[in-house]
């Protein structure tokens, strides 16, 4: 599992988006246990190893590319990357 960037008050989050869950969903479980819906995606597994009613899993590969410090999904929706 990798690193995470989360807001100081994550319990005010409306949702968690987690691409690439592999065989560990402990991080996502913390959000789900706080009542936060978690949208998980990973094409390499059939689902998270932990089940939770706040988990919404999709067996998908999410792709991304960068141009001028802007991240783009393949459908050209952009979001800024701020360091």
GROMACS .gro file of N, CA, C and O in nm:
model
  332
    1UNK      N    1   0.084  -0.117   0.000
    1UNK     CA    2   0.000   0.000   0.000
    1UNK      C    3   0.089   0.125   0.000
    1UNK      O    4   0.198   0.124   0.056
    2UNK      N    5   0.038   0.230  -0.056
    2UNK     CA    6   0.114   0.353  -0.069
    2UNK      C    7   0.081   0.455   0.037
    2UNK      O    8   0.020   0.426   0.138
    3UNK      N    9   0.123   0.578   0.011
    3UNK     CA   10   0.095   0.687   0.103
    3UNK      C   11  -0.039   0.751   0.072
    3UNK      O   12  -0.101   0.726  -0.031
    4UNK      N   13  -0.083   0.834   0.163
    4UNK     CA   14  -0.214   0.897   0.149
    4UNK      C   15  -0.204   1.045   0.182
    4UNK      O   16  -0.127   1.084   0.267
    5UNK      N   17  -0.287   1.123   0.115
    5UNK     CA   18  -0.306   1.263   0.147
    5UNK      C   19  -0.451   1.279   0.190
    5UNK      O   20  -0.542   1.254   0.111
    6UNK      N   21  -0.471   1.318   0.314
    6UNK     CA   22  -0.608   1.333   0.363
    6UNK      C   23  -0.620   1.468   0.434
    6UNK      O   24  -0.522   1.520   0.487
    7UNK      N   25  -0.741   1.524   0.436
    7UNK     CA   26  -0.760   1.650   0.508
    7UNK      C   27  -0.748   1.628   0.657
    7UNK      O   28  -0.764   1.516   0.707
    8UNK      N   29  -0.722   1.735   0.731
    8UNK     CA   30  -0.707   1.725   0.876
    8UNK      C   31  -0.835   1.669   0.939
    8UNK      O   32  -0.831   1.584   1.026
    9UNK      N   33  -0.951   1.715   0.893
    9UNK     CA   34  -1.079   1.668   0.946
    9UNK      C   35  -1.144   1.574   0.845
    9UNK      O   36  -1.243   1.609   0.782
   10UNK      N   37  -1.089   1.455   0.831
   10UNK     CA   38  -1.141   1.363   0.730
   10UNK      C   39  -1.284   1.319   0.759
   10UNK      O   40  -1.356   1.278   0.670
   11UNK      N   41  -1.331   1.332   0.884
   11UNK     CA   42  -1.467   1.290   0.914
   11UNK      C   43  -1.571   1.383   0.853
   11UNK      O   44  -1.689   1.354   0.856
   12UNK      N   45  -1.527   1.497   0.795
   12UNK     CA   46  -1.619   1.585   0.725
   12UNK      C   47  -1.622   1.555   0.575
   12UNK      O   48  -1.690   1.622   0.499
   13UNK      N   49  -1.550   1.455   0.533
   13UNK     CA   50  -1.546   1.418   0.391
   13UNK      C   51  -1.681   1.359   0.350
   13UNK      O   52  -1.746   1.289   0.427
   14UNK      N   53  -1.721   1.388   0.226
   14UNK     CA   54  -1.846   1.332   0.173
   14UNK      C   55  -1.827   1.191   0.121
   14UNK      O   56  -1.921   1.112   0.120
   15UNK      N   57  -1.705   1.160   0.073
   15UNK     CA   58  -1.678   1.028   0.016
   15UNK      C   59  -1.528   1.009   0.006
   15UNK      O   60  -1.451   1.105   0.010
   16UNK      N   61  -1.488   0.883  -0.009
   16UNK     CA   62  -1.348   0.847  -0.032
   16UNK      C   63  -1.340   0.773  -0.164
   16UNK      O   64  -1.420   0.683  -0.190
   17UNK      N   65  -1.247   0.814  -0.249
   17UNK     CA   66  -1.222   0.745  -0.376
   17UNK      C   67  -1.087   0.678  -0.365
   17UNK      O   68  -0.986   0.743  -0.343
   18UNK      N   69  -1.086   0.546  -0.383
   18UNK     CA   70  -0.965   0.469  -0.361
   18UNK      C   71  -0.937   0.375  -0.478
   18UNK      O   72  -0.985   0.262  -0.481
   19UNK      N   73  -0.858   0.422  -0.576
   19UNK     CA   74  -0.820   0.334  -0.686
   19UNK      C   75  -0.700   0.248  -0.646
   19UNK      O   76  -0.603   0.299  -0.591
   20UNK      N   77  -0.709   0.120  -0.667
   20UNK     CA   78  -0.597   0.032  -0.638
   20UNK      C   79  -0.598  -0.022  -0.497
   20UNK      O   80  -0.511   0.010  -0.418
   21UNK      N   81  -0.696  -0.102  -0.462
   21UNK     CA   82  -0.706  -0.153  -0.325
   21UNK      C   83  -0.624  -0.279  -0.301
   21UNK      O   84  -0.590  -0.308  -0.186
   22UNK      N   85  -0.593  -0.354  -0.404
   22UNK     CA   86  -0.515  -0.478  -0.393
   22UNK      C   87  -0.573  -0.569  -0.284
   22UNK      O   88  -0.691  -0.594  -0.283
   23UNK      N   89  -0.488  -0.614  -0.191
   23UNK     CA   90  -0.535  -0.708  -0.089
   23UNK      C   91  -0.541  -0.646   0.050
   23UNK      O   92  -0.536  -0.716   0.150
   24UNK      N   93  -0.551  -0.512   0.058
   24UNK     CA   94  -0.557  -0.445   0.187
   24UNK      C   95  -0.651  -0.326   0.179
   24UNK      O   96  -0.627  -0.234   0.101
   25UNK      N   97  -0.756  -0.327   0.259
   25UNK     CA   98  -0.852  -0.217   0.262
   25UNK      C   99  -0.865  -0.158   0.402
   25UNK      O  100  -0.968  -0.102   0.438
   26UNK      N  101  -0.760  -0.169   0.482
   26UNK     CA  102  -0.765  -0.116   0.619
   26UNK      C  103  -0.787   0.035   0.621
   26UNK      O  104  -0.864   0.086   0.703
   27UNK      N  105  -0.721   0.107   0.532
   27UNK     CA  106  -0.737   0.253   0.525
   27UNK      C  107  -0.881   0.289   0.492
   27UNK      O  108  -0.943   0.373   0.558
   28UNK      N  109  -0.936   0.225   0.391
   28UNK     CA  110  -1.074   0.251   0.350
   28UNK      C  111  -1.173   0.215   0.461
   28UNK      O  112  -1.274   0.283   0.480
   29UNK      N  113  -1.142   0.109   0.535
   29UNK     CA  114  -1.229   0.066   0.643
   29UNK      C  115  -1.242   0.173   0.751
   29UNK      O  116  -1.350   0.191   0.810
   30UNK      N  117  -1.135   0.246   0.778
   30UNK     CA  118  -1.141   0.354   0.877
   30UNK      C  119  -1.244   0.458   0.837
   30UNK      O  120  -1.319   0.508   0.921
   31UNK      N  121  -1.248   0.494   0.710
   31UNK     CA  122  -1.347   0.589   0.661
   31UNK      C  123  -1.488   0.530   0.667
   31UNK      O  124  -1.582   0.595   0.710
   32UNK      N  125  -1.502   0.406   0.621
   32UNK     CA  126  -1.632   0.340   0.620
   32UNK      C  127  -1.690   0.330   0.761
   32UNK      O  128  -1.810   0.351   0.782
   33UNK      N  129  -1.606   0.301   0.858
   33UNK     CA  130  -1.652   0.291   0.996
   33UNK      C  131  -1.697   0.425   1.053
   33UNK      O  132  -1.766   0.429   1.154
   34UNK      N  133  -1.658   0.534   0.988
   34UNK     CA  134  -1.704   0.668   1.026
   34UNK      C  135  -1.829   0.708   0.948
   34UNK      O  136  -1.873   0.822   0.955
   35UNK      N  137  -1.882   0.615   0.868
   35UNK     CA  138  -2.004   0.641   0.792
   35UNK      C  139  -1.981   0.707   0.657
   35UNK      O  140  -2.075   0.753   0.594
   36UNK      N  141  -1.856   0.712   0.612
   36UNK     CA  142  -1.822   0.777   0.485
   36UNK      C  143  -1.825   0.674   0.373
   36UNK      O  144  -1.756   0.572   0.380
   37UNK      N  145  -1.903   0.698   0.267
   37UNK     CA  146  -1.906   0.605   0.153
   37UNK      C  147  -1.768   0.596   0.087
   37UNK      O  148  -1.702   0.698   0.069
   38UNK      N  149  -1.728   0.475   0.052
   38UNK     CA  150  -1.596   0.451  -0.008
   38UNK      C  151  -1.614   0.387  -0.144
   38UNK      O  152  -1.675   0.280  -0.155
   39UNK      N  153  -1.563   0.453  -0.246
   39UNK     CA  154  -1.569   0.403  -0.383
   39UNK      C  155  -1.432   0.347  -0.418
   39UNK      O  156  -1.334   0.421  -0.427
   40UNK      N  157  -1.424   0.215  -0.435
   40UNK     CA  158  -1.299   0.145  -0.456
   40UNK      C  159  -1.295   0.089  -0.598
   40UNK      O  160  -1.397   0.044  -0.650
   41UNK      N  161  -1.177   0.093  -0.659
   41UNK     CA  162  -1.160   0.036  -0.793
   41UNK      C  163  -1.024  -0.031  -0.801
   41UNK      O  164  -0.925   0.019  -0.749
   42UNK      N  165  -1.022  -0.147  -0.864
   42UNK     CA  166  -0.897  -0.218  -0.888
   42UNK      C  167  -0.926  -0.331  -0.986
   42UNK      O  168  -1.013  -0.415  -0.959
   43UNK      N  169  -0.856  -0.333  -1.096
   43UNK     CA  170  -0.876  -0.437  -1.196
   43UNK      C  171  -0.802  -0.566  -1.163
   43UNK      O  172  -0.828  -0.669  -1.223
   44UNK      N  173  -0.712  -0.561  -1.067
   44UNK     CA  174  -0.629  -0.679  -1.037
   44UNK      C  175  -0.691  -0.773  -0.934
   44UNK      O  176  -0.636  -0.879  -0.907
   45UNK      N  177  -0.802  -0.733  -0.872
   45UNK     CA  178  -0.868  -0.817  -0.772
   45UNK      C  179  -1.018  -0.822  -0.802
   45UNK      O  180  -1.071  -0.738  -0.874
   46UNK      N  181  -1.086  -0.921  -0.743
   46UNK     CA  182  -1.230  -0.934  -0.763
   46UNK      C  183  -1.311  -0.856  -0.661
   46UNK      O  184  -1.433  -0.847  -0.671
   47UNK      N  185  -1.245  -0.801  -0.560
   47UNK     CA  186  -1.312  -0.722  -0.458
   47UNK      C  187  -1.222  -0.702  -0.340
   47UNK      O  188  -1.117  -0.766  -0.329
   48UNK      N  189  -1.260  -0.613  -0.249
   48UNK     CA  190  -1.178  -0.593  -0.129
   48UNK      C  191  -1.185  -0.717  -0.039
   48UNK      O  192  -1.286  -0.787  -0.038
   49UNK      N  193  -1.079  -0.743   0.034
   49UNK     CA  194  -1.079  -0.860   0.123
   49UNK      C  195  -1.168  -0.838   0.244
   49UNK      O  196  -1.215  -0.934   0.304
   50UNK      N  197  -1.193  -0.713   0.277
   50UNK     CA  198  -1.284  -0.678   0.386
   50UNK      C  199  -1.414  -0.631   0.323
   50UNK      O  200  -1.413  -0.555   0.226
   51UNK      N  201  -1.526  -0.675   0.375
   51UNK     CA  202  -1.657  -0.631   0.326
   51UNK      C  203  -1.714  -0.526   0.421
   51UNK      O  204  -1.696  -0.534   0.542
   52UNK      N  205  -1.780  -0.426   0.364
   52UNK     CA  206  -1.845  -0.323   0.444
   52UNK      C  207  -1.959  -0.264   0.361
   52UNK      O  208  -1.946  -0.249   0.239
   53UNK      N  209  -2.069  -0.231   0.425
   53UNK     CA  210  -2.184  -0.179   0.350
   53UNK      C  211  -2.159  -0.039   0.292
   53UNK      O  212  -2.234   0.005   0.207
   54UNK      N  213  -2.053   0.028   0.336
   54UNK     CA  214  -2.017   0.159   0.280
   54UNK      C  215  -1.919   0.146   0.163
   54UNK      O  216  -1.882   0.246   0.103
   55UNK      N  217  -1.875   0.025   0.131
   55UNK     CA  218  -1.785   0.001   0.018
   55UNK      C  219  -1.866  -0.017  -0.110
   55UNK      O  220  -1.964  -0.092  -0.114
   56UNK      N  221  -1.824   0.051  -0.215
   56UNK     CA  222  -1.879   0.032  -0.349
   56UNK      C  223  -1.760   0.001  -0.439
   56UNK      O  224  -1.684   0.090  -0.475
   57UNK      N  225  -1.742  -0.128  -0.471
   57UNK     CA  226  -1.625  -0.172  -0.548
   57UNK      C  227  -1.658  -0.191  -0.695
   57UNK      O  228  -1.763  -0.245  -0.730
   58UNK      N  229  -1.568  -0.146  -0.779
   58UNK     CA  230  -1.577  -0.168  -0.923
   58UNK      C  231  -1.447  -0.233  -0.969
   58UNK      O  232  -1.339  -0.183  -0.937
   59UNK      N  233  -1.457  -0.342  -1.043
   59UNK     CA  234  -1.337  -0.407  -1.098
   59UNK      C  235  -1.300  -0.331  -1.225
   59UNK      O  236  -1.345  -0.364  -1.335
   60UNK      N  237  -1.220  -0.226  -1.206
   60UNK     CA  238  -1.180  -0.139  -1.318
   60UNK      C  239  -1.038  -0.090  -1.299
   60UNK      O  240  -0.991  -0.074  -1.188
   61UNK      N  241  -0.974  -0.062  -1.411
   61UNK     CA  242  -0.844   0.003  -1.412
   61UNK      C  243  -0.868   0.151  -1.442
   61UNK      O  244  -0.932   0.185  -1.541
   62UNK      N  245  -0.822   0.238  -1.354
   62UNK     CA  246  -0.834   0.382  -1.377
   62UNK      C  247  -0.703   0.432  -1.435
   62UNK      O  248  -0.596   0.407  -1.381
   63UNK      N  249  -0.713   0.501  -1.545
   63UNK     CA  250  -0.595   0.553  -1.612
   63UNK      C  251  -0.589   0.704  -1.592
   63UNK      O  252  -0.690   0.769  -1.569
   64UNK      N  253  -0.469   0.758  -1.604
   64UNK     CA  254  -0.447   0.899  -1.577
   64UNK      C  255  -0.326   0.945  -1.656
   64UNK      O  256  -0.231   0.869  -1.675
   65UNK      N  257  -0.329   1.067  -1.702
   65UNK     CA  258  -0.210   1.124  -1.762
   65UNK      C  259  -0.195   1.269  -1.718
   65UNK      O  260  -0.289   1.330  -1.669
   66UNK      N  261  -0.074   1.324  -1.730
   66UNK     CA  262  -0.043   1.457  -1.679
   66UNK      C  263   0.006   1.545  -1.793
   66UNK      O  264   0.083   1.503  -1.878
   67UNK      N  265  -0.040   1.671  -1.792
   67UNK     CA  266   0.007   1.772  -1.886
   67UNK      C  267   0.010   1.905  -1.813
   67UNK      O  268  -0.092   1.951  -1.762
   68UNK      N  269   0.127   1.968  -1.807
   68UNK     CA  270   0.144   2.098  -1.739
   68UNK      C  271   0.091   2.096  -1.595
   68UNK      O  272   0.019   2.186  -1.552
   69UNK      N  273   0.127   1.995  -1.520
   69UNK     CA  274   0.090   1.979  -1.380
   69UNK      C  275  -0.061   1.964  -1.358
   69UNK      O  276  -0.111   1.988  -1.249
   70UNK      N  277  -0.133   1.928  -1.460
   70UNK     CA  278  -0.276   1.899  -1.448
   70UNK      C  279  -0.296   1.752  -1.479
   70UNK      O  280  -0.247   1.701  -1.579
   71UNK      N  281  -0.365   1.683  -1.391
   71UNK     CA  282  -0.396   1.542  -1.411
   71UNK      C  283  -0.525   1.532  -1.491
   71UNK      O  284  -0.622   1.602  -1.463
   72UNK      N  285  -0.526   1.441  -1.587
   72UNK     CA  286  -0.644   1.418  -1.671
   72UNK      C  287  -0.684   1.272  -1.666
   72UNK      O  288  -0.598   1.184  -1.672
   73UNK      N  289  -0.813   1.247  -1.656
   73UNK     CA  290  -0.865   1.114  -1.680
   73UNK      C  291  -0.880   1.099  -1.831
   73UNK      O  292  -0.885   1.199  -1.903
   74UNK      N  293  -0.888   0.979  -1.883
   74UNK     CA  294  -0.898   0.961  -2.029
   74UNK      C  295  -1.013   1.035  -2.094
   74UNK      O  296  -1.007   1.070  -2.210
   75UNK      N  297  -1.120   1.067  -2.022
   75UNK     CA  298  -1.232   1.139  -2.082
   75UNK      C  299  -1.209   1.291  -2.082
   75UNK      O  300  -1.301   1.367  -2.103
   76UNK      N  301  -1.085   1.333  -2.053
   76UNK     CA  302  -1.041   1.473  -2.053
   76UNK      C  303  -1.094   1.555  -1.937
   76UNK      O  304  -1.085   1.677  -1.940
   77UNK      N  305  -1.148   1.494  -1.836
   77UNK     CA  306  -1.180   1.568  -1.714
   77UNK      C  307  -1.051   1.593  -1.640
   77UNK      O  308  -0.972   1.501  -1.620
   78UNK      N  309  -1.029   1.714  -1.598
   78UNK     CA  310  -0.903   1.749  -1.534
   78UNK      C  311  -0.924   1.784  -1.387
   78UNK      O  312  -1.031   1.826  -1.348
   79UNK      N  313  -0.819   1.766  -1.310
   79UNK     CA  314  -0.817   1.820  -1.175
   79UNK      C  315  -0.674   1.865  -1.147
   79UNK      O  316  -0.578   1.803  -1.192
   80UNK      N  317  -0.659   1.978  -1.078
   80UNK     CA  318  -0.524   2.032  -1.055
   80UNK      C  319  -0.447   1.948  -0.954
   80UNK      O  320  -0.505   1.895  -0.860
   81UNK      N  321  -0.320   1.940  -0.974
   81UNK     CA  322  -0.230   1.874  -0.880
   81UNK      C  323  -0.153   1.984  -0.810
   81UNK      O  324  -0.083   2.061  -0.874
   82UNK      N  325  -0.171   1.996  -0.682
   82UNK     CA  326  -0.106   2.103  -0.606
   82UNK      C  327  -0.006   2.041  -0.510
   82UNK      O  328  -0.039   1.949  -0.437
   83UNK      N  329   0.116   2.093  -0.512
   83UNK     CA  330   0.219   2.043  -0.420
   83UNK      C  331   0.219   2.131  -0.296
   83UNK      O  332   0.215   2.249  -0.301
   0.00000   0.00000   0.00000
